[in-house]
Amino acid sequence: MERTYLMVKPDGIQRGLIGEIIAMFEKKGFKIVGLKMLRISRELAEKHYGEHKDKPFFEPLVEYITSGPVAAMVIEGKAAVSAAREMMGVTDPLKAAPGTVRGKYGIDIGRNVIHGSDSPASAQREIALFFRENELVAYSRDVDRWVYE
Ligand code: DAT
Ligand code: MG
């Protein structure tokens, strides 16, 4: 089983989409092992998006992600990283497939509603950035025998 980091961005919170978005991953069969609201500091934003620090969109990106609270979560399941990326849709919401989070709920690339780790290594790094070990809960679900064969 694999874990990935997902985050409903400030536009998703303001637009009342937390429930819809969590429900998509929950109903898919993934297990939520971490969940919280937080306001990201500039320092944390710059760390989280460090790979983009030389890009022209870096400053607006940091402004956006720190502009209001976010909903942070860690989900667990088979191939969670790649499956969640598929469910989110591509970065530009106008190009994202219709059933995806960004395809359903976004228009502009700078308001693309959700973040998800892009590799298992990024997932590990991002989970550690946003969650303490004791904020992640290990538990079993009886329903998992109906999710996995
Ligand atoms: P993703 O969020 O799909 O992993 P990314 O890591 O390449 O995409 O970029 C992080 C965020 O930065 C992305 O969600 C939106 C913003 N961004 C990326 N490319 C951009 C661009 N060309 N113009 C404006 N914002 C962009
Ligand atoms: Mg990315």
XYZ file of C-alpha atoms and ligand atoms in Angstrom:
176
model
C 0.000 0.000 0.000
C 1.108 3.509 -0.807
C 0.373 6.924 0.693
C 0.017 10.260 -1.047
C -0.458 13.856 -0.010
C -3.526 15.739 -1.254
C -4.633 19.266 -0.505
C -7.776 21.213 -1.337
C -6.381 24.647 -2.191
C -7.813 27.975 -0.903
C -10.170 28.367 -3.899
C -11.620 24.921 -3.213
C -12.281 25.896 0.404
C -13.908 29.211 -0.520
C -16.072 27.493 -3.104
C -17.338 24.873 -0.677
C -15.740 21.908 -2.403
C -13.994 20.148 0.498
C -16.723 17.560 0.945
C -17.129 16.818 -2.772
C -13.413 16.346 -3.227
C -12.829 14.190 -0.160
C -15.853 12.110 -1.165
C -14.353 11.328 -4.586
C -11.261 9.753 -3.006
C -13.189 8.154 -0.165
C -15.751 6.569 -2.505
C -13.009 5.363 -4.827
C -11.880 3.145 -1.965
C -8.877 4.999 -0.609
C -8.433 5.164 3.137
C -8.033 8.598 4.706
C -5.208 8.388 7.244
C -4.601 12.118 7.813
C -6.953 15.099 7.587
C -6.737 18.692 8.804
C -7.314 22.365 8.038
C -4.384 24.768 8.122
C -3.243 28.129 6.866
C 0.078 27.680 5.046
C 2.866 30.086 6.003
C 5.032 31.681 3.317
C 7.972 29.616 4.577
C 6.069 26.350 4.217
C 4.716 27.374 0.796
C 8.216 28.146 -0.469
C 9.430 24.762 0.800
C 6.469 22.858 -0.610
C 6.820 24.479 -4.039
C 10.635 24.657 -3.916
C 11.017 22.911 -7.289
C 9.262 25.893 -8.926
C 11.224 28.708 -7.270
C 12.757 29.925 -10.538
C 9.522 29.835 -12.530
C 7.664 33.034 -13.448
C 4.511 31.780 -11.716
C 6.263 31.085 -8.393
C 5.311 34.319 -6.616
C 1.614 34.243 -7.641
C 1.567 30.549 -6.709
C 2.880 31.262 -3.202
C 0.418 34.188 -2.831
C -2.452 31.921 -3.860
C -1.603 28.950 -1.669
C -1.143 31.204 1.387
C -4.251 33.319 0.656
C -6.611 31.268 2.821
C -6.922 27.958 4.619
C -6.337 24.640 2.881
C -7.579 21.146 3.675
C -4.632 18.759 3.896
C -4.990 15.026 3.720
C -3.091 11.799 3.364
C -4.774 8.898 1.639
C -3.612 5.316 1.520
C -4.216 2.516 -0.965
C -2.868 0.570 -3.899
C -1.000 2.881 -6.340
C -2.377 5.882 -4.420
C 0.079 8.398 -5.925
C -0.627 7.723 -9.599
C -4.333 7.014 -9.084
C -4.827 10.315 -7.259
C -2.976 12.201 -10.005
C -5.323 10.630 -12.566
C -8.349 11.566 -10.473
C -7.118 15.177 -10.096
C -6.593 15.740 -13.802
C -3.770 17.619 -15.512
C -2.466 20.937 -14.187
C -4.488 23.156 -16.559
C -8.165 22.655 -15.662
C -9.328 23.518 -19.180
C -7.300 20.539 -20.421
C -8.249 18.221 -17.557
C -10.563 15.320 -18.374
C -14.235 15.953 -17.525
C -14.592 13.541 -14.603
C -11.467 14.705 -12.794
C -11.399 17.201 -9.906
C -9.797 19.908 -12.025
C -11.934 18.986 -15.041
C -15.103 19.288 -12.977
C -14.309 22.289 -10.846
C -11.642 24.518 -12.405
C -10.960 26.894 -15.293
C -7.701 28.812 -14.664
C -4.339 27.106 -14.046
C -3.734 29.485 -11.127
C -6.991 28.343 -9.483
C -6.784 24.614 -10.004
C -8.461 23.556 -6.756
C -6.305 20.641 -5.663
C -2.720 19.550 -5.102
C -1.472 15.973 -5.226
C 2.038 14.545 -4.945
C 3.560 13.650 -8.309
C 5.689 10.631 -7.229
C 6.167 8.353 -4.227
C 9.291 10.352 -3.287
C 7.368 13.661 -3.442
C 4.598 12.072 -1.413
C 7.015 11.130 1.371
C 8.527 14.604 1.374
C 5.173 16.399 1.354
C 3.542 14.177 3.975
C 6.485 14.958 6.282
C 6.142 18.695 5.538
C 2.464 18.825 6.466
C 1.887 16.089 9.052
C 3.566 14.922 12.236
C 3.894 11.165 12.585
C 1.249 11.127 15.356
C -1.275 12.917 13.139
C -1.387 9.940 10.786
C -3.577 7.097 11.936
C -3.109 3.448 11.061
C -6.363 1.497 11.174
C -8.020 -1.340 9.358
C -11.390 -1.268 7.626
C -13.625 -4.298 7.315
C -14.793 -2.979 3.939
C -11.301 -3.367 2.495
C -12.065 -6.984 1.587
C -14.730 -5.539 -0.738
C -12.335 -2.947 -2.167
C -9.378 -5.276 -2.758
C -9.509 -8.886 -3.947
P 0.692 20.110 -10.483
O -0.034 20.916 -9.436
O -0.264 19.547 -11.497
O 1.612 19.071 -9.890
P 3.090 21.660 -11.066
O 3.739 20.943 -9.934
O 3.783 21.676 -12.384
O 1.595 21.120 -11.324
O 2.852 23.189 -10.661
C 2.417 23.514 -9.352
C 1.330 24.559 -9.466
O 1.871 25.729 -10.057
C 0.158 24.163 -10.366
O -0.815 23.425 -9.669
C -0.350 25.489 -10.823
C 0.903 26.335 -10.913
N 1.432 26.344 -12.296
C 2.081 25.346 -12.918
N 2.407 25.671 -14.175
C 1.949 26.935 -14.347
C 1.953 27.857 -15.437
N 2.515 27.533 -16.604
N 1.366 29.062 -15.242
C 0.794 29.385 -14.063
N 0.752 28.570 -12.999
C 1.303 27.356 -13.138
Mg 3.350 19.321 -8.753
